[in-house]
PDB file of C-alpha atoms in Angstrom:
ATOM      1  CA  UNK S   1      35.335 143.420 158.323  1.00  0.00           C
ATOM      2  CA  UNK S   2      33.911 139.692 158.157  1.00  0.00           C
ATOM      3  CA  UNK S   3      36.252 139.089 155.110  1.00  0.00           C
ATOM      4  CA  UNK S   4      39.031 140.674 156.442  1.00  0.00           C
ATOM      5  CA  UNK S   5      38.578 138.631 159.747  1.00  0.00           C
ATOM      6  CA  UNK S   6      38.410 135.547 158.089  1.00  0.00           C
ATOM      7  CA  UNK S   7      41.636 136.296 155.985  1.00  0.00           C
ATOM      8  CA  UNK S   8      43.551 137.513 159.029  1.00  0.00           C
ATOM      9  CA  UNK S   9      42.589 134.343 161.203  1.00  0.00           C
ATOM     10  CA  UNK S  10      43.907 132.284 158.137  1.00  0.00           C
ATOM     11  CA  UNK S  11      47.080 134.280 158.444  1.00  0.00           C
ATOM     12  CA  UNK S  12      47.403 133.309 161.987  1.00  0.00           C
ATOM     13  CA  UNK S  13      46.375 136.722 163.580  1.00  0.00           C
ATOM     14  CA  UNK S  14      44.021 137.023 166.442  1.00  0.00           C
ATOM     15  CA  UNK S  15      41.236 139.365 166.776  1.00  0.00           C
ATOM     16  CA  UNK S  16      42.805 141.376 169.748  1.00  0.00           C
ATOM     17  CA  UNK S  17      45.504 142.486 167.483  1.00  0.00           C
ATOM     18  CA  UNK S  18      43.587 144.241 164.967  1.00  0.00           C
ATOM     19  CA  UNK S  19      40.346 146.204 166.795  1.00  0.00           C
ATOM     20  CA  UNK S  20      39.373 147.785 163.368  1.00  0.00           C
ATOM     21  CA  UNK S  21      35.838 149.557 163.582  1.00  0.00           C
ATOM     22  CA  UNK S  22      35.526 149.924 159.792  1.00  0.00           C
ATOM     23  CA  UNK S  23      37.024 148.731 156.758  1.00  0.00           C
ATOM     24  CA  UNK S  24      38.511 152.047 155.519  1.00  0.00           C
ATOM     25  CA  UNK S  25      41.843 151.409 157.199  1.00  0.00           C
ATOM     26  CA  UNK S  26      41.586 155.248 158.135  1.00  0.00           C
ATOM     27  CA  UNK S  27      40.040 155.067 161.658  1.00  0.00           C
ATOM     28  CA  UNK S  28      42.408 156.281 164.072  1.00  0.00           C
ATOM     29  CA  UNK S  29      41.357 153.692 166.500  1.00  0.00           C
ATOM     30  CA  UNK S  30      41.975 151.112 164.083  1.00  0.00           C
ATOM     31  CA  UNK S  31      45.331 149.766 165.478  1.00  0.00           C
ATOM     32  CA  UNK S  32      47.374 146.817 164.535  1.00  0.00           C
ATOM     33  CA  UNK S  33      49.938 145.132 166.443  1.00  0.00           C
ATOM     34  CA  UNK S  34      53.217 144.759 165.310  1.00  0.00           C
ATOM     35  CA  UNK S  35      53.104 140.871 165.817  1.00  0.00           C
ATOM     36  CA  UNK S  36      49.971 141.083 163.567  1.00  0.00           C
ATOM     37  CA  UNK S  37      52.143 142.828 160.823  1.00  0.00           C
ATOM     38  CA  UNK S  38      54.775 140.656 161.081  1.00  0.00           C
ATOM     39  CA  UNK S  39      52.691 137.569 160.857  1.00  0.00           C
ATOM     40  CA  UNK S  40      51.063 139.141 157.668  1.00  0.00           C
ATOM     41  CA  UNK S  41      54.399 139.888 156.080  1.00  0.00           C
ATOM     42  CA  UNK S  42      55.492 136.149 156.564  1.00  0.00           C
ATOM     43  CA  UNK S  43      52.294 134.833 155.350  1.00  0.00           C
ATOM     44  CA  UNK S  44      52.479 137.077 152.202  1.00  0.00           C
ATOM     45  CA  UNK S  45      55.989 136.451 151.448  1.00  0.00           C
ATOM     46  CA  UNK S  46      55.615 132.694 151.434  1.00  0.00           C
ATOM     47  CA  UNK S  47      52.447 132.986 149.067  1.00  0.00           C
ATOM     48  CA  UNK S  48      52.954 132.416 145.065  1.00  0.00           C
ATOM     49  CA  UNK S  49      51.844 136.171 144.965  1.00  0.00           C
ATOM     50  CA  UNK S  50      54.432 137.429 147.521  1.00  0.00           C
ATOM     51  CA  UNK S  51      56.966 138.992 145.399  1.00  0.00           C
ATOM     52  CA  UNK S  52      54.109 140.980 143.393  1.00  0.00           C
ATOM     53  CA  UNK S  53      52.768 142.123 146.732  1.00  0.00           C
ATOM     54  CA  UNK S  54      55.787 143.346 148.123  1.00  0.00           C
ATOM     55  CA  UNK S  55      56.771 144.963 144.859  1.00  0.00           C
ATOM     56  CA  UNK S  56      53.658 147.696 145.555  1.00  0.00           C
ATOM     57  CA  UNK S  57      55.258 148.675 148.550  1.00  0.00           C
ATOM     58  CA  UNK S  58      57.321 151.807 148.011  1.00  0.00           C
ATOM     59  CA  UNK S  59      61.272 151.249 147.541  1.00  0.00           C
ATOM     60  CA  UNK S  60      63.899 153.129 150.017  1.00  0.00           C
ATOM     61  CA  UNK S  61      65.076 156.398 148.536  1.00  0.00           C
ATOM     62  CA  UNK S  62      63.047 155.543 145.370  1.00  0.00           C
ATOM     63  CA  UNK S  63      59.318 155.937 145.489  1.00  0.00           C
ATOM     64  CA  UNK S  64      56.333 156.748 147.572  1.00  0.00           C
ATOM     65  CA  UNK S  65      56.642 157.806 151.158  1.00  0.00           C
ATOM     66  CA  UNK S  66      60.152 156.470 151.095  1.00  0.00           C
ATOM     67  CA  UNK S  67      61.597 158.723 148.167  1.00  0.00           C
ATOM     68  CA  UNK S  68      63.305 160.737 150.971  1.00  0.00           C
ATOM     69  CA  UNK S  69      64.200 158.078 153.093  1.00  0.00           C
ATOM     70  CA  UNK S  70      67.163 155.650 153.133  1.00  0.00           C
ATOM     71  CA  UNK S  71      68.368 157.786 150.082  1.00  0.00           C
ATOM     72  CA  UNK S  72      71.808 157.410 150.800  1.00  0.00           C
ATOM     73  CA  UNK S  73      71.688 153.800 152.349  1.00  0.00           C
ATOM     74  CA  UNK S  74      73.525 151.141 150.254  1.00  0.00           C
ATOM     75  CA  UNK S  75      70.867 148.531 150.402  1.00  0.00           C
ATOM     76  CA  UNK S  76      67.867 151.253 149.878  1.00  0.00           C
ATOM     77  CA  UNK S  77      66.536 149.110 147.082  1.00  0.00           C
ATOM     78  CA  UNK S  78      65.907 146.153 149.245  1.00  0.00           C
ATOM     79  CA  UNK S  79      63.718 148.065 151.606  1.00  0.00           C
ATOM     80  CA  UNK S  80      60.321 147.757 150.762  1.00  0.00           C
ATOM     81  CA  UNK S  81      57.899 149.334 153.242  1.00  0.00           C
ATOM     82  CA  UNK S  82      55.072 151.548 154.195  1.00  0.00           C
ATOM     83  CA  UNK S  83      55.511 154.273 156.778  1.00  0.00           C
ATOM     84  CA  UNK S  84      51.762 154.326 157.517  1.00  0.00           C
ATOM     85  CA  UNK S  85      51.685 158.205 156.619  1.00  0.00           C
ATOM     86  CA  UNK S  86      48.620 159.380 154.512  1.00  0.00           C
ATOM     87  CA  UNK S  87      48.174 162.443 152.707  1.00  0.00           C
TER      88      UNK S  87
END
């Protein structure tokens, strides 16, 4: 949690935007603000490894949790996202 907090501070995310209880990311009480997510995405996009990080996310209409979403959208391949669903 300390390491993650230090990283998120570097990103510009305030502690109140991510009340994590553990480092698993699975706690139902570990909510992240939309602003924190936007800051993280912006930060990662600006880094040399940003493209690689982006490609790890599912593609719309193609794989992962987005396989059955956006399948008819023309721009589906440019949608890289995570639904938040865990199985």
